[in-house]
Amino acid sequence: MIKKEVLEIRKQYTPQNCTISRICGCYVDAEKEKKLELKEAFLSLPEEEMFKYFDIFKQTLSGTIGKNLINMDFPLEQEMPGGTQEFLLKLRDSKLQDDMLLEEFYDKVIENYFYGENYLILLIHAAYDIPGKSTDGSEMFDASDEVFEYLLCSICPVNLSKPGLCYNAEKNSIEDRIRDWIVEHPVKGFLFPVFNDRSTDLHSVLYYSKNAEELQPDFIDQMLGCSLPLTAEGQKETFNTIISDTLGEECDYEVIRTIHDNLNEMIEDFKEAPEPLSLTKTDVKHLLEQSGVPEEKLETFETDYDAVAGEKTALLASNIASVRKFNIQTPDVVINVNPERTDLIETRVIDGRQCLVIVVDDHIEVNGVNARTLRMPALGDDE
């Protein structure tokens, strides 16, 4: 799914557009015991509760595609009888009316989700009547020819509210506040099936993780049956390793800066595209060629790429680029540069020593104080 498709589903989480038919949930304590189960027709809930649930569901479909929201395809074996996709499909088609399937779902989550505190598993069934679109992009609600029927799972921590004082209006007094168990924003979740090209795609699932670096691989493997993708930080580390292995001793500042500049230029050119920019092995090789990496250094590039990243692994440009900063670091000095002004940093050999030269104007700021770059000679000083 791309950002536009995710937003189209999120727009359904309002009282006016609501397409949710049923909500089910299971409250689990720190000992992995089921303490409470709920089953409700969603539209029968009080309006105040509906708004709070809407907030949770929107949060489950929030964040950056490729970081917090990850598209995953089911391996072929998981689409066979007994596979994870078949189980989720049965659960969806039951419209959450099959208690045995629900219990099996909760048991799978509890067995494979690693969390040492209390949490709430929420599961909704919804059926979105997809409106058609005219040539100018406007929606035609009377031209729908498909219903997107799906499940959304949200896993929310449940924690005690912080201790404190409160005002009791009845007693007109300040007193100790009663601590309640609060359902917080979700930290994990998934959407099945996905909404690709504004249509149902049964072969994929959209996974949500509030922390992009803590994906819980066992949960993904056992619950969804999908291969664990590289995290955003993992993609960046992989890209850096590829550059280091390819350039070897010729991994100098000028080449790295050029790669950085070219990559950010690609992102800028691609920013209006509906899908995030993804770099395949061929794209990364072309980027290095454009950045002046010698041809002989690229002779073993494909083999090296396969060994580090995997033959079919693509890297999201937003995960491997630093569009907001350009950082240079030595053991004793850290320099942060505006990514658009990397030209202000040069490398030179001065008095036999390797130096970074920073071009500045007539003043700089030192610990918040404006200062001149050169001290003006005092009267009587030698000029």
Tab-separated table of C-alpha atoms in Angstrom:
chain	number	residue	atom	x	y	z
A	1	MET	CA	0.000	0.000	0.000
A	2	ILE	CA	1.071	3.532	-0.620
A	3	LYS	CA	0.391	6.578	1.533
A	4	LYS	CA	-2.653	7.658	-0.471
A	5	GLU	CA	-4.313	4.250	-0.061
A	6	VAL	CA	-3.602	4.179	3.680
A	7	LEU	CA	-5.175	7.632	4.058
A	8	GLU	CA	-8.283	6.486	2.175
A	9	ILE	CA	-8.852	3.725	4.745
A	10	ARG	CA	-8.085	6.058	7.685
A	11	LYS	CA	-10.798	8.423	6.451
A	12	GLN	CA	-13.381	5.746	7.267
A	13	TYR	CA	-12.745	6.130	10.996
A	14	THR	CA	-15.308	8.849	11.595
A	15	PRO	CA	-18.993	8.574	12.585
A	16	GLN	CA	-20.058	9.835	9.152
A	17	ASN	CA	-17.920	7.413	7.125
A	18	CYS	CA	-17.734	4.446	9.510
A	19	THR	CA	-17.725	1.049	7.760
A	20	ILE	CA	-16.858	-1.040	10.848
A	21	SER	CA	-19.402	-3.783	11.491
A	22	ARG	CA	-17.974	-5.503	14.563
A	23	ILE	CA	-15.314	-5.061	17.220
A	24	CYS	CA	-13.831	-7.809	19.404
A	25	GLY	CA	-11.143	-7.659	22.034
A	26	CYS	CA	-9.186	-9.564	24.628
A	27	TYR	CA	-7.536	-8.044	27.702
A	28	VAL	CA	-4.356	-9.929	28.681
A	29	ASP	CA	-2.445	-9.531	31.947
A	30	ALA	CA	1.301	-9.724	32.578
A	31	GLU	CA	1.038	-13.506	33.186
A	32	LYS	CA	-0.498	-13.951	29.706
A	33	GLU	CA	-3.901	-14.769	31.184
A	34	LYS	CA	-7.092	-13.636	29.465
A	35	LYS	CA	-8.908	-11.354	31.900
A	36	LEU	CA	-11.700	-10.024	29.689
A	37	GLU	CA	-13.183	-10.548	26.223
A	38	LEU	CA	-15.523	-8.216	24.399
A	39	LYS	CA	-17.742	-8.647	21.337
A	40	GLU	CA	-19.856	-5.761	20.101
A	41	ALA	CA	-21.632	-4.417	17.048
A	42	PHE	CA	-19.466	-1.350	16.591
A	43	LEU	CA	-22.281	1.066	15.764
A	44	SER	CA	-24.056	0.142	19.017
A	45	LEU	CA	-21.249	1.659	21.092
A	46	PRO	CA	-21.717	5.032	22.793
A	47	GLU	CA	-20.397	7.861	20.638
A	48	GLU	CA	-17.733	8.803	23.203
A	49	GLU	CA	-16.283	5.288	23.043
A	50	MET	CA	-16.428	5.211	19.250
A	51	PHE	CA	-14.244	8.313	19.009
A	52	LYS	CA	-11.631	6.759	21.299
A	53	TYR	CA	-11.582	3.577	19.236
A	54	PHE	CA	-11.311	5.607	16.029
A	55	ASP	CA	-8.211	7.239	17.462
A	56	ILE	CA	-6.642	3.821	18.112
A	57	PHE	CA	-7.431	2.563	14.602
A	58	LYS	CA	-6.039	5.694	12.965
A	59	GLN	CA	-2.872	5.296	15.004
A	60	THR	CA	-2.524	1.698	13.765
A	61	LEU	CA	-2.395	3.086	10.229
A	62	SER	CA	0.037	5.920	10.962
A	63	GLY	CA	3.713	6.560	10.393
A	64	THR	CA	6.008	6.259	7.406
A	65	ILE	CA	5.621	3.588	4.736
A	66	GLY	CA	8.688	1.362	4.941
A	67	LYS	CA	9.435	2.328	8.549
A	68	ASN	CA	6.362	2.091	10.782
A	69	LEU	CA	4.075	0.657	8.097
A	70	ILE	CA	5.579	-2.293	6.256
A	71	ASN	CA	4.085	-4.085	3.268
A	72	MET	CA	4.685	-7.839	3.493
A	73	ASP	CA	3.820	-10.567	0.999
A	74	PHE	CA	2.727	-14.029	2.080
A	75	PRO	CA	5.111	-16.803	0.997
A	76	LEU	CA	3.409	-19.307	-1.300
A	77	GLU	CA	3.338	-22.007	1.398
A	78	GLN	CA	1.340	-19.714	3.698
A	79	GLU	CA	-1.398	-19.447	1.067
A	80	MET	CA	-1.823	-23.221	1.082
A	81	PRO	CA	-4.350	-25.050	3.324
A	82	GLY	CA	-3.274	-24.635	6.945
A	83	GLY	CA	-1.226	-21.508	6.233
A	84	THR	CA	-1.437	-18.172	8.032
A	85	GLN	CA	-3.144	-16.450	5.113
A	86	GLU	CA	-5.893	-19.076	5.006
A	87	PHE	CA	-6.518	-18.646	8.748
A	88	LEU	CA	-6.773	-14.854	8.474
A	89	LEU	CA	-9.068	-15.227	5.473
A	90	LYS	CA	-11.381	-17.529	7.443
A	91	LEU	CA	-11.393	-15.034	10.302
A	92	ARG	CA	-12.269	-12.193	7.947
A	93	ASP	CA	-14.997	-14.153	6.174
A	94	SER	CA	-16.530	-15.089	9.554
A	95	LYS	CA	-17.085	-11.376	10.151
A	96	LEU	CA	-15.766	-12.073	13.677
A	97	GLN	CA	-18.861	-14.138	14.502
A	98	ASP	CA	-17.000	-17.438	14.988
A	99	ASP	CA	-15.997	-17.712	18.657
A	100	MET	CA	-13.636	-20.654	18.086
A	101	LEU	CA	-11.697	-18.748	15.428
A	102	LEU	CA	-11.498	-15.720	17.706
A	103	GLU	CA	-10.141	-17.807	20.578
A	104	GLU	CA	-7.551	-19.342	18.266
A	105	PHE	CA	-6.533	-15.861	17.098
A	106	TYR	CA	-6.142	-14.565	20.656
A	107	ASP	CA	-4.144	-17.649	21.645
A	108	LYS	CA	-1.761	-17.138	18.717
A	109	VAL	CA	-1.188	-13.502	19.642
A	110	ILE	CA	-0.645	-14.299	23.330
A	111	GLU	CA	1.771	-17.116	22.516
A	112	ASN	CA	3.928	-15.110	20.115
A	113	TYR	CA	3.670	-11.463	21.191
A	114	PHE	CA	6.476	-10.559	23.582
A	115	TYR	CA	5.358	-8.019	26.168
A	116	GLY	CA	5.771	-8.322	29.924
A	117	GLU	CA	2.889	-6.055	30.956
A	118	ASN	CA	-0.881	-5.876	30.478
A	119	TYR	CA	-2.236	-5.254	26.981
A	120	LEU	CA	-5.430	-5.207	24.947
A	121	ILE	CA	-5.897	-7.021	21.625
A	122	LEU	CA	-8.470	-5.243	19.442
A	123	LEU	CA	-9.820	-6.700	16.220
A	124	ILE	CA	-12.349	-5.090	13.891
A	125	HIS	CA	-14.167	-6.207	10.778
A	126	ALA	CA	-15.092	-3.579	8.198
A	127	ALA	CA	-16.553	-3.509	4.699
A	128	TYR	CA	-15.682	-0.433	2.635
A	129	ASP	CA	-17.815	0.125	-0.463
A	130	ILE	CA	-15.107	1.560	-2.708
A	131	PRO	CA	-16.390	4.588	-4.638
A	132	GLY	CA	-15.419	4.876	-8.261
A	133	LYS	CA	-13.360	7.807	-9.487
A	134	SER	CA	-13.929	10.089	-12.435
A	135	THR	CA	-11.185	11.200	-14.796
A	136	ASP	CA	-10.596	14.321	-12.687
A	137	GLY	CA	-10.082	12.213	-9.545
A	138	SER	CA	-13.375	13.056	-7.827
A	139	GLU	CA	-15.264	10.228	-6.109
A	140	MET	CA	-18.428	8.786	-7.650
A	141	PHE	CA	-20.272	7.062	-4.797
A	142	ASP	CA	-22.903	5.614	-7.141
A	143	ALA	CA	-20.252	3.922	-9.290
A	144	SER	CA	-18.880	1.399	-6.815
A	145	ASP	CA	-18.295	-2.125	-8.099
A	146	GLU	CA	-16.209	-3.612	-5.244
A	147	VAL	CA	-16.344	-3.903	-1.468
A	148	PHE	CA	-13.063	-3.968	0.436
A	149	GLU	CA	-13.696	-6.305	3.362
A	150	TYR	CA	-10.874	-6.404	5.886
A	151	LEU	CA	-9.593	-6.968	9.422
A	152	LEU	CA	-7.585	-4.488	11.443
A	153	CYS	CA	-5.746	-5.689	14.538
A	154	SER	CA	-4.381	-3.274	17.159
A	155	ILE	CA	-2.317	-4.276	20.194
A	156	CYS	CA	-2.376	-1.609	22.903
A	157	PRO	CA	-0.454	-1.485	26.203
A	158	VAL	CA	-2.633	-1.056	29.295
A	159	ASN	CA	-0.881	0.848	32.095
A	160	LEU	CA	-1.813	2.439	35.389
A	161	SER	CA	-2.298	6.184	35.234
A	162	LYS	CA	0.335	8.227	37.030
A	163	PRO	CA	-0.198	8.985	40.725
A	164	GLY	CA	-1.184	12.535	41.598
A	165	LEU	CA	-3.685	14.861	43.200
A	166	CYS	CA	-7.062	15.897	41.850
A	167	TYR	CA	-9.899	18.274	42.682
A	168	ASN	CA	-13.091	16.631	43.979
A	169	ALA	CA	-15.944	18.932	42.978
A	170	GLU	CA	-18.510	17.223	45.237
A	171	LYS	CA	-16.363	17.599	48.353
A	172	ASN	CA	-14.717	20.821	47.158
A	173	SER	CA	-11.341	19.384	48.150
A	174	ILE	CA	-7.956	18.393	46.832
A	175	GLU	CA	-7.312	14.685	47.321
A	176	ASP	CA	-5.393	11.672	46.085
A	177	ARG	CA	-6.383	10.757	42.538
A	178	ILE	CA	-7.704	7.271	41.898
A	179	ARG	CA	-5.328	5.436	39.559
A	180	ASP	CA	-7.019	3.789	36.573
A	181	TRP	CA	-5.830	1.247	34.015
A	182	ILE	CA	-5.451	3.252	30.787
A	183	VAL	CA	-5.553	1.766	27.264
A	184	GLU	CA	-2.754	3.527	25.420
A	185	HIS	CA	-2.024	3.980	21.719
A	186	PRO	CA	-1.177	0.772	19.848
A	187	VAL	CA	2.411	-0.402	19.547
A	188	LYS	CA	1.758	-3.209	17.037
A	189	GLY	CA	-0.946	-4.085	14.558
A	190	PHE	CA	-1.769	-5.206	11.041
A	191	LEU	CA	-4.275	-4.781	8.230
A	192	PHE	CA	-5.437	-7.806	6.207
A	193	PRO	CA	-5.924	-7.957	3.319
A	194	VAL	CA	-4.247	-4.859	1.919
A	195	PHE	CA	-5.792	-2.123	-0.206
A	196	ASN	CA	-3.500	-2.085	-3.256
A	197	ASP	CA	-4.471	-0.026	-6.302
A	198	ARG	CA	-7.759	0.719	-4.501
A	199	SER	CA	-8.661	-2.960	-4.591
A	200	THR	CA	-8.447	-6.052	-2.367
A	201	ASP	CA	-5.072	-7.830	-2.415
A	202	LEU	CA	-5.242	-11.125	-0.513
A	203	HIS	CA	-1.551	-11.874	-1.025
A	204	SER	CA	-0.207	-9.208	1.320
A	205	VAL	CA	-0.540	-7.733	4.798
A	206	LEU	CA	0.324	-4.261	6.125
A	207	TYR	CA	2.208	-4.456	9.436
A	208	TYR	CA	2.406	-1.600	11.951
A	209	SER	CA	5.105	-1.053	14.561
A	210	LYS	CA	5.261	2.133	16.623
A	211	ASN	CA	8.997	1.553	17.104
A	212	ALA	CA	10.432	0.953	13.638
A	213	GLU	CA	13.444	-0.858	15.095
A	214	GLU	CA	11.468	-3.323	17.243
A	215	LEU	CA	9.460	-5.357	14.757
A	216	GLN	CA	9.211	-8.557	16.852
A	217	PRO	CA	10.374	-11.107	14.225
A	218	ASP	CA	8.899	-14.135	16.056
A	219	PHE	CA	5.485	-12.487	16.108
A	220	ILE	CA	5.675	-11.711	12.386
A	221	ASP	CA	6.862	-15.216	11.551
A	222	GLN	CA	4.353	-17.151	13.659
A	223	MET	CA	1.345	-14.843	13.405
A	224	LEU	CA	1.623	-13.724	9.784
A	225	GLY	CA	4.065	-16.214	8.290
A	226	CYS	CA	5.913	-13.473	6.420
A	227	SER	CA	9.659	-12.992	6.055
A	228	LEU	CA	11.120	-10.355	8.333
A	229	PRO	CA	12.154	-7.290	6.305
A	230	LEU	CA	15.137	-5.133	7.130
A	231	THR	CA	14.279	-2.364	9.567
A	232	ALA	CA	14.838	1.259	8.526
A	233	GLU	CA	18.094	1.351	10.506
A	234	GLY	CA	19.037	-2.056	9.111
A	235	GLN	CA	18.622	-0.763	5.560
A	236	LYS	CA	20.851	2.227	6.329
A	237	GLU	CA	23.541	0.002	7.865
A	238	THR	CA	23.332	-2.328	4.870
A	239	PHE	CA	23.728	0.561	2.427
A	240	ASN	CA	26.723	1.919	4.356
A	241	THR	CA	28.327	-1.532	4.362
A	242	ILE	CA	27.813	-1.851	0.606
A	243	ILE	CA	29.544	1.514	0.038
A	244	SER	CA	32.437	0.630	2.355
A	245	ASP	CA	32.947	-2.823	0.828
A	246	THR	CA	32.740	-1.461	-2.725
A	247	LEU	CA	35.110	1.487	-2.289
A	248	GLY	CA	37.564	-0.077	0.120
A	249	GLU	CA	40.538	2.227	0.679
A	250	GLU	CA	39.142	4.726	-1.851
A	251	CYS	CA	36.179	5.512	0.409
A	252	ASP	CA	37.066	9.200	0.704
A	253	TYR	CA	35.081	12.264	1.716
A	254	GLU	CA	34.463	13.620	-1.793
A	255	VAL	CA	32.938	10.362	-3.072
A	256	ILE	CA	30.695	9.999	-0.022
A	257	ARG	CA	29.530	13.588	-0.362
A	258	THR	CA	28.740	13.073	-4.049
A	259	ILE	CA	26.748	9.915	-3.292
A	260	HIS	CA	24.844	11.848	-0.630
A	261	ASP	CA	24.101	14.748	-2.981
A	262	ASN	CA	22.994	12.484	-5.848
A	263	LEU	CA	20.768	10.404	-3.594
A	264	ASN	CA	19.038	13.478	-2.169
A	265	GLU	CA	18.567	14.821	-5.689
A	266	MET	CA	16.850	11.558	-6.662
A	267	ILE	CA	14.536	11.851	-3.658
A	268	GLU	CA	13.697	15.450	-4.561
A	269	ASP	CA	12.882	14.483	-8.172
A	270	PHE	CA	10.681	11.643	-6.927
A	271	LYS	CA	8.829	13.450	-4.131
A	272	GLU	CA	5.598	13.899	-6.117
A	273	ALA	CA	5.432	10.205	-7.043
A	274	PRO	CA	2.634	8.187	-5.373
A	275	GLU	CA	5.000	5.456	-4.163
A	276	PRO	CA	8.171	5.945	-2.076
A	277	LEU	CA	11.432	5.742	-4.004
A	278	SER	CA	12.890	2.250	-3.764
A	279	LEU	CA	16.401	1.357	-4.984
A	280	THR	CA	17.082	-2.091	-6.400
A	281	LYS	CA	20.535	-3.573	-6.773
A	282	THR	CA	20.743	-2.088	-10.282
A	283	ASP	CA	19.680	1.342	-9.016
A	284	VAL	CA	22.317	1.357	-6.276
A	285	LYS	CA	25.013	0.390	-8.791
A	286	HIS	CA	23.913	3.183	-11.128
A	287	LEU	CA	24.004	5.644	-8.201
A	288	LEU	CA	27.609	4.688	-7.449
A	289	GLU	CA	28.565	4.983	-11.129
A	290	GLN	CA	27.048	8.482	-11.282
A	291	SER	CA	28.938	9.433	-8.141
A	292	GLY	CA	32.339	8.725	-9.666
A	293	VAL	CA	33.080	5.280	-8.236
A	294	PRO	CA	35.756	3.735	-10.517
A	295	GLU	CA	34.582	0.960	-12.826
A	296	GLU	CA	37.093	-1.517	-11.439
A	297	LYS	CA	35.574	-1.056	-7.984
A	298	LEU	CA	32.187	-2.161	-9.334
A	299	GLU	CA	33.382	-5.413	-10.911
A	300	THR	CA	32.248	-7.483	-7.923
A	301	PHE	CA	29.437	-5.161	-6.859
A	302	GLU	CA	26.550	-7.523	-7.622
A	303	THR	CA	28.120	-10.391	-5.698
A	304	ASP	CA	28.922	-8.114	-2.777
A	305	TYR	CA	25.377	-6.684	-2.785
A	306	ASP	CA	23.805	-10.145	-2.738
A	307	ALA	CA	26.031	-11.194	0.160
A	308	VAL	CA	25.184	-8.137	2.284
A	309	ALA	CA	21.582	-7.299	1.368
A	310	GLY	CA	20.200	-10.253	-0.538
A	311	GLU	CA	19.652	-10.635	-4.268
A	312	LYS	CA	16.094	-9.283	-4.383
A	313	THR	CA	16.318	-6.777	-1.535
A	314	ALA	CA	15.387	-3.204	-2.406
A	315	LEU	CA	16.273	-0.271	-0.170
A	316	LEU	CA	13.916	2.628	0.468
A	317	ALA	CA	15.679	5.898	-0.323
A	318	SER	CA	14.076	7.574	2.696
A	319	ASN	CA	15.678	4.939	4.945
A	320	ILE	CA	19.222	5.196	3.596
A	321	ALA	CA	19.457	8.935	2.923
A	322	SER	CA	19.973	11.756	5.394
A	323	VAL	CA	17.854	14.472	3.840
A	324	ARG	CA	17.771	16.626	6.998
A	325	LYS	CA	21.418	16.486	8.002
A	326	PHE	CA	24.933	15.931	6.740
A	327	ASN	CA	27.123	14.762	9.571
A	328	ILE	CA	30.932	14.603	9.699
A	329	GLN	CA	32.508	13.075	12.755
A	330	THR	CA	36.032	12.581	14.081
A	331	PRO	CA	36.990	11.257	17.527
A	332	ASP	CA	37.038	14.832	18.877
A	333	VAL	CA	34.914	16.931	16.514
A	334	VAL	CA	31.352	16.657	15.140
A	335	ILE	CA	30.256	18.890	12.256
A	336	ASN	CA	26.595	19.175	11.208
A	337	VAL	CA	26.072	20.735	7.805
A	338	ASN	CA	22.943	21.850	5.961
A	339	PRO	CA	22.497	19.014	3.397
A	340	GLU	CA	22.061	21.609	0.657
A	341	ARG	CA	25.390	23.284	1.463
A	342	THR	CA	27.840	20.398	1.526
A	343	ASP	CA	29.886	22.476	-0.923
A	344	LEU	CA	31.028	24.587	2.061
A	345	ILE	CA	33.212	21.722	3.287
A	346	GLU	CA	36.449	20.975	1.459
A	347	THR	CA	39.322	18.578	2.079
A	348	ARG	CA	42.869	19.944	1.885
A	349	VAL	CA	46.383	19.082	2.980
A	350	ILE	CA	47.780	21.972	5.011
A	351	ASP	CA	51.322	21.849	6.385
A	352	GLY	CA	51.369	18.143	5.630
A	353	ARG	CA	48.199	17.417	7.610
A	354	GLN	CA	44.825	16.281	6.273
A	355	CYS	CA	42.258	18.978	7.019
A	356	LEU	CA	38.600	19.767	6.561
A	357	VAL	CA	38.176	23.401	5.532
A	358	ILE	CA	34.842	25.134	6.278
A	359	VAL	CA	33.952	28.196	4.229
A	360	VAL	CA	32.280	30.816	6.468
A	361	ASP	CA	31.246	34.451	6.146
A	362	ASP	CA	32.569	37.301	8.340
A	363	HIS	CA	31.163	35.941	11.602
A	364	ILE	CA	30.335	32.687	13.348
A	365	GLU	CA	28.387	31.778	16.489
A	366	VAL	CA	30.243	30.222	19.415
A	367	ASN	CA	28.041	28.819	22.208
A	368	GLY	CA	25.301	31.228	21.171
A	369	VAL	CA	27.594	34.272	20.934
A	370	ASN	CA	28.278	35.945	17.596
A	371	ALA	CA	32.004	36.163	16.920
A	372	ARG	CA	34.290	37.213	14.104
A	373	THR	CA	36.182	34.486	12.322
A	374	LEU	CA	39.443	36.486	12.487
A	375	ARG	CA	40.661	38.684	15.344
A	376	MET	CA	41.234	42.284	14.261
A	377	PRO	CA	44.864	43.350	14.922
A	378	ALA	CA	45.267	45.739	17.879
A	379	LEU	CA	47.084	49.022	17.584
A	380	GLY	CA	50.809	48.374	17.534
A	381	ASP	CA	50.484	44.722	16.519
A	382	ASP	CA	52.697	43.631	13.657
A	383	GLU	CA	50.778	43.374	10.428
